[in-house]
PDB file of C-alpha atoms in Angstrom:
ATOM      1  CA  UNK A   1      79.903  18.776   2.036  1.00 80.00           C
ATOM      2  CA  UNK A   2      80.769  15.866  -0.053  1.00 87.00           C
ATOM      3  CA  UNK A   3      78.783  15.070  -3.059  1.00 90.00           C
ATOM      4  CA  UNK A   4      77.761  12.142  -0.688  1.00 82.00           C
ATOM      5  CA  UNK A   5      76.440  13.710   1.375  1.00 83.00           C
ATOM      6  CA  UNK A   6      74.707  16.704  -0.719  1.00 91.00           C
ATOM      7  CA  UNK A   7      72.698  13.815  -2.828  1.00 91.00           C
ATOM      8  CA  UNK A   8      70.499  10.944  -1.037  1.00 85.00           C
ATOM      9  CA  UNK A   9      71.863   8.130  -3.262  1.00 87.00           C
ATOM     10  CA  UNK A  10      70.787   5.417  -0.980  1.00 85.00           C
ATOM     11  CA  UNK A  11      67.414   5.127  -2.898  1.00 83.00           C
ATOM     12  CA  UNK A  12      69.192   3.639  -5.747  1.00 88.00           C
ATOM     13  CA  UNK A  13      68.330   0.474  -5.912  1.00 86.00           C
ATOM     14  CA  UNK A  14      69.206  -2.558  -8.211  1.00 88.00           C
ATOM     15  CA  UNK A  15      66.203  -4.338  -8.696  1.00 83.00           C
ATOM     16  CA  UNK A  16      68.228  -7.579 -10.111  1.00 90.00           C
ATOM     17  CA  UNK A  17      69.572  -8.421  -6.452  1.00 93.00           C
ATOM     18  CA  UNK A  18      66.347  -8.783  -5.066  1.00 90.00           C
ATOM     19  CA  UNK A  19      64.967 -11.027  -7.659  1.00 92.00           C
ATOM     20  CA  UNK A  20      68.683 -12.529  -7.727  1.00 96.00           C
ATOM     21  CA  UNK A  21      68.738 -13.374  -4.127  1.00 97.00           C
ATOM     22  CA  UNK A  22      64.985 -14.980  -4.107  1.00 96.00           C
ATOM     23  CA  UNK A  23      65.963 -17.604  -6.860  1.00 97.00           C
ATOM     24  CA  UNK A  24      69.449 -18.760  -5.070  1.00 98.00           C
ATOM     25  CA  UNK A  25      67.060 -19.091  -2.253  1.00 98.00           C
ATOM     26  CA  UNK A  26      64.159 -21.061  -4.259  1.00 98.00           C
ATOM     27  CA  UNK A  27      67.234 -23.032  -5.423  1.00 98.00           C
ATOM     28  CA  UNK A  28      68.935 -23.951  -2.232  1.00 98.00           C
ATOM     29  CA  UNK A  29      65.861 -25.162  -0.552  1.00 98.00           C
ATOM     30  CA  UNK A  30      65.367 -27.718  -3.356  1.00 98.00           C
ATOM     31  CA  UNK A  31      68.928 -29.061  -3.047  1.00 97.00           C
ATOM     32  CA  UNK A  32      69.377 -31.630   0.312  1.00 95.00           C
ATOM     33  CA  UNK A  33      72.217 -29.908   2.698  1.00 91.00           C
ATOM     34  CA  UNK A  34      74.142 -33.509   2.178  1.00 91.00           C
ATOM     35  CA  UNK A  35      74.375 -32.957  -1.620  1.00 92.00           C
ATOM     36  CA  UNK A  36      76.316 -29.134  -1.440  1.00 95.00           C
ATOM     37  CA  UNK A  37      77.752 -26.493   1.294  1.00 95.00           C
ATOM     38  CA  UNK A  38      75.114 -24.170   2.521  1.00 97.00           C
ATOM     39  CA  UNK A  39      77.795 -22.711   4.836  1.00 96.00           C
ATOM     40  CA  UNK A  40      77.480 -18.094   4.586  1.00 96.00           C
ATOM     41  CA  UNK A  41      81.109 -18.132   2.558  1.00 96.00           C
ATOM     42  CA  UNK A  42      79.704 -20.736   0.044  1.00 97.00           C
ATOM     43  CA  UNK A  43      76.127 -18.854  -0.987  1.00 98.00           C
ATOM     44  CA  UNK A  44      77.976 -14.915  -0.498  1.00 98.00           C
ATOM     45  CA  UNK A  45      80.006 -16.479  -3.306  1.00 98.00           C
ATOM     46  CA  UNK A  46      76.502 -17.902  -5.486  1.00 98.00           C
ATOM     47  CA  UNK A  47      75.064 -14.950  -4.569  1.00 98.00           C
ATOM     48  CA  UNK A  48      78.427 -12.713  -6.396  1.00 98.00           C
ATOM     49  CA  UNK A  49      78.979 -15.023  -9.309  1.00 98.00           C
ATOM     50  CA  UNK A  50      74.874 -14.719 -10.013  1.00 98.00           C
ATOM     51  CA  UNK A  51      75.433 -10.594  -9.517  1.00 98.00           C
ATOM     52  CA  UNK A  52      78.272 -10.374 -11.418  1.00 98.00           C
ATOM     53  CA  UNK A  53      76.582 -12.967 -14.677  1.00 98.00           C
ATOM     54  CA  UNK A  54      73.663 -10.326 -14.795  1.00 95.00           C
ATOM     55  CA  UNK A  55      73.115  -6.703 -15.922  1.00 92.00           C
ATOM     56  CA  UNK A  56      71.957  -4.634 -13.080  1.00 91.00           C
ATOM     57  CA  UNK A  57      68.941  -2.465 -13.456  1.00 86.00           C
ATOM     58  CA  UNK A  58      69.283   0.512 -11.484  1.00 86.00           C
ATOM     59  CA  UNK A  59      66.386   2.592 -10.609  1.00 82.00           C
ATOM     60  CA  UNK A  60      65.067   5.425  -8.072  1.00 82.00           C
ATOM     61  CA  UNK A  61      61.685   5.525  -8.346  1.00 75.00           C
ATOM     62  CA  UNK A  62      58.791   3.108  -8.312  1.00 69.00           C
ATOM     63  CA  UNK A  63      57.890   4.060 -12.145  1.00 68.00           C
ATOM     64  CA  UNK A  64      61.676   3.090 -12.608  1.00 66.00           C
ATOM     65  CA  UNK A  65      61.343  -0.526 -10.906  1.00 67.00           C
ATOM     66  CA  UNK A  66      58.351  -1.157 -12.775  1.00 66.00           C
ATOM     67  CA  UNK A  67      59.189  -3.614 -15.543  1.00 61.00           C
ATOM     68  CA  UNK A  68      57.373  -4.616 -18.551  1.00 53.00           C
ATOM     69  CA  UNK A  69      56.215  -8.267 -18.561  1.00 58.00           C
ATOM     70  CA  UNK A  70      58.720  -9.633 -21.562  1.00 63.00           C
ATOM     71  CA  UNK A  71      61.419  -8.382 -19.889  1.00 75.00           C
ATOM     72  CA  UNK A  72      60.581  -9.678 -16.376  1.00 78.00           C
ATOM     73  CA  UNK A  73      60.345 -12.811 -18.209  1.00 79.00           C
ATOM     74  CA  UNK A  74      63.621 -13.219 -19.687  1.00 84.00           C
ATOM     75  CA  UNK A  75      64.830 -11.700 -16.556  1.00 89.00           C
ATOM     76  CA  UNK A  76      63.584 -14.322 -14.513  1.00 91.00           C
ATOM     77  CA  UNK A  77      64.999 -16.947 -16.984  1.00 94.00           C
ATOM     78  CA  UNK A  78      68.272 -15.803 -17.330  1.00 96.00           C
ATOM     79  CA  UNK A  79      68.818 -15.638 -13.422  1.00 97.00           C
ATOM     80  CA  UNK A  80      67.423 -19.217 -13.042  1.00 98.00           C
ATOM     81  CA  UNK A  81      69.923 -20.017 -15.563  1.00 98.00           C
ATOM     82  CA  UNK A  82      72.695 -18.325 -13.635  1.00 98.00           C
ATOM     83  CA  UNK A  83      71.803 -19.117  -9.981  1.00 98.00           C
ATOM     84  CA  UNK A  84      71.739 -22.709 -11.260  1.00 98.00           C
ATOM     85  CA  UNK A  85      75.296 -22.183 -12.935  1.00 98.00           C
ATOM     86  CA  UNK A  86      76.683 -20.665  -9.660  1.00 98.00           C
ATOM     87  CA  UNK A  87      75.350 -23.004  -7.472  1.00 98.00           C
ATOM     88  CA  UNK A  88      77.127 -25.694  -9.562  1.00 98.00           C
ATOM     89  CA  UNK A  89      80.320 -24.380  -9.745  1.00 97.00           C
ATOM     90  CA  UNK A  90      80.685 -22.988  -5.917  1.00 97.00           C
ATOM     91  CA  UNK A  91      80.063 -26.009  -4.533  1.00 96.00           C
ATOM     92  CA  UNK A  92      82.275 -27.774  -7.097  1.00 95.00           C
ATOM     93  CA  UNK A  93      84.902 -25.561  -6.108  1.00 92.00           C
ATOM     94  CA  UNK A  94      84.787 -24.251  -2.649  1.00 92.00           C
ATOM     95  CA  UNK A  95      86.944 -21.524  -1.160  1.00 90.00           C
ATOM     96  CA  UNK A  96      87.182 -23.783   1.950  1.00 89.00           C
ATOM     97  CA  UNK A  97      87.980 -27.618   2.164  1.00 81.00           C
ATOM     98  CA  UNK A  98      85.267 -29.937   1.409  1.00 70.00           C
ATOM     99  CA  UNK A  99      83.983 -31.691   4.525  1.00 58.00           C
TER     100      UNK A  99
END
């Protein structure tokens, strides 16, 4: 057996995405489609530039995903930060031709 396959490591989670992916989202649905690209290949790329700005926090266990309120906080405002700084600069600079 692999060391896949000997160890269930598909209950690691990283509890950034999630709170990651509900912000772009928040963000998006404030912005009029007329003002930026909404297309899939546009937000897959806000969604990596966010993921790749912010530490992940990797857990297992629901103790683990628990976070203290300060750092939820400045969690929370540093991904606002960055979802807004992705959104800019994706639809600034599209990997397809602006229509």
């Amino acid at each position: 057996m692999t060391f896949i396959e000997n160890y269930n490591l598909d209950e690691i989670k990283n509890e950034v995405k999630d709170v990651a992916y509900n912000e772009l989202e928040k963000q998006l649905s404030s912005i009029s489609d007329d003002d930026i690209c909404k297309c899939t290949d546009c937000v897959q790329d806000m969604a990596c530039y966010t993921l790749n700005q912010i530490k992940p926090r990797y857990t297992v266990s629901l103790l683990g995903s628990l976070f203290t309120k300060a750092e939820t906080e400045v969690l929370i405002k540093d991904i606002e930060t960055v979802v807004s700084m992705a959104i800019e600069k994706i639809s600034q600079n599209p990997l397809h031709s602006k229509s």
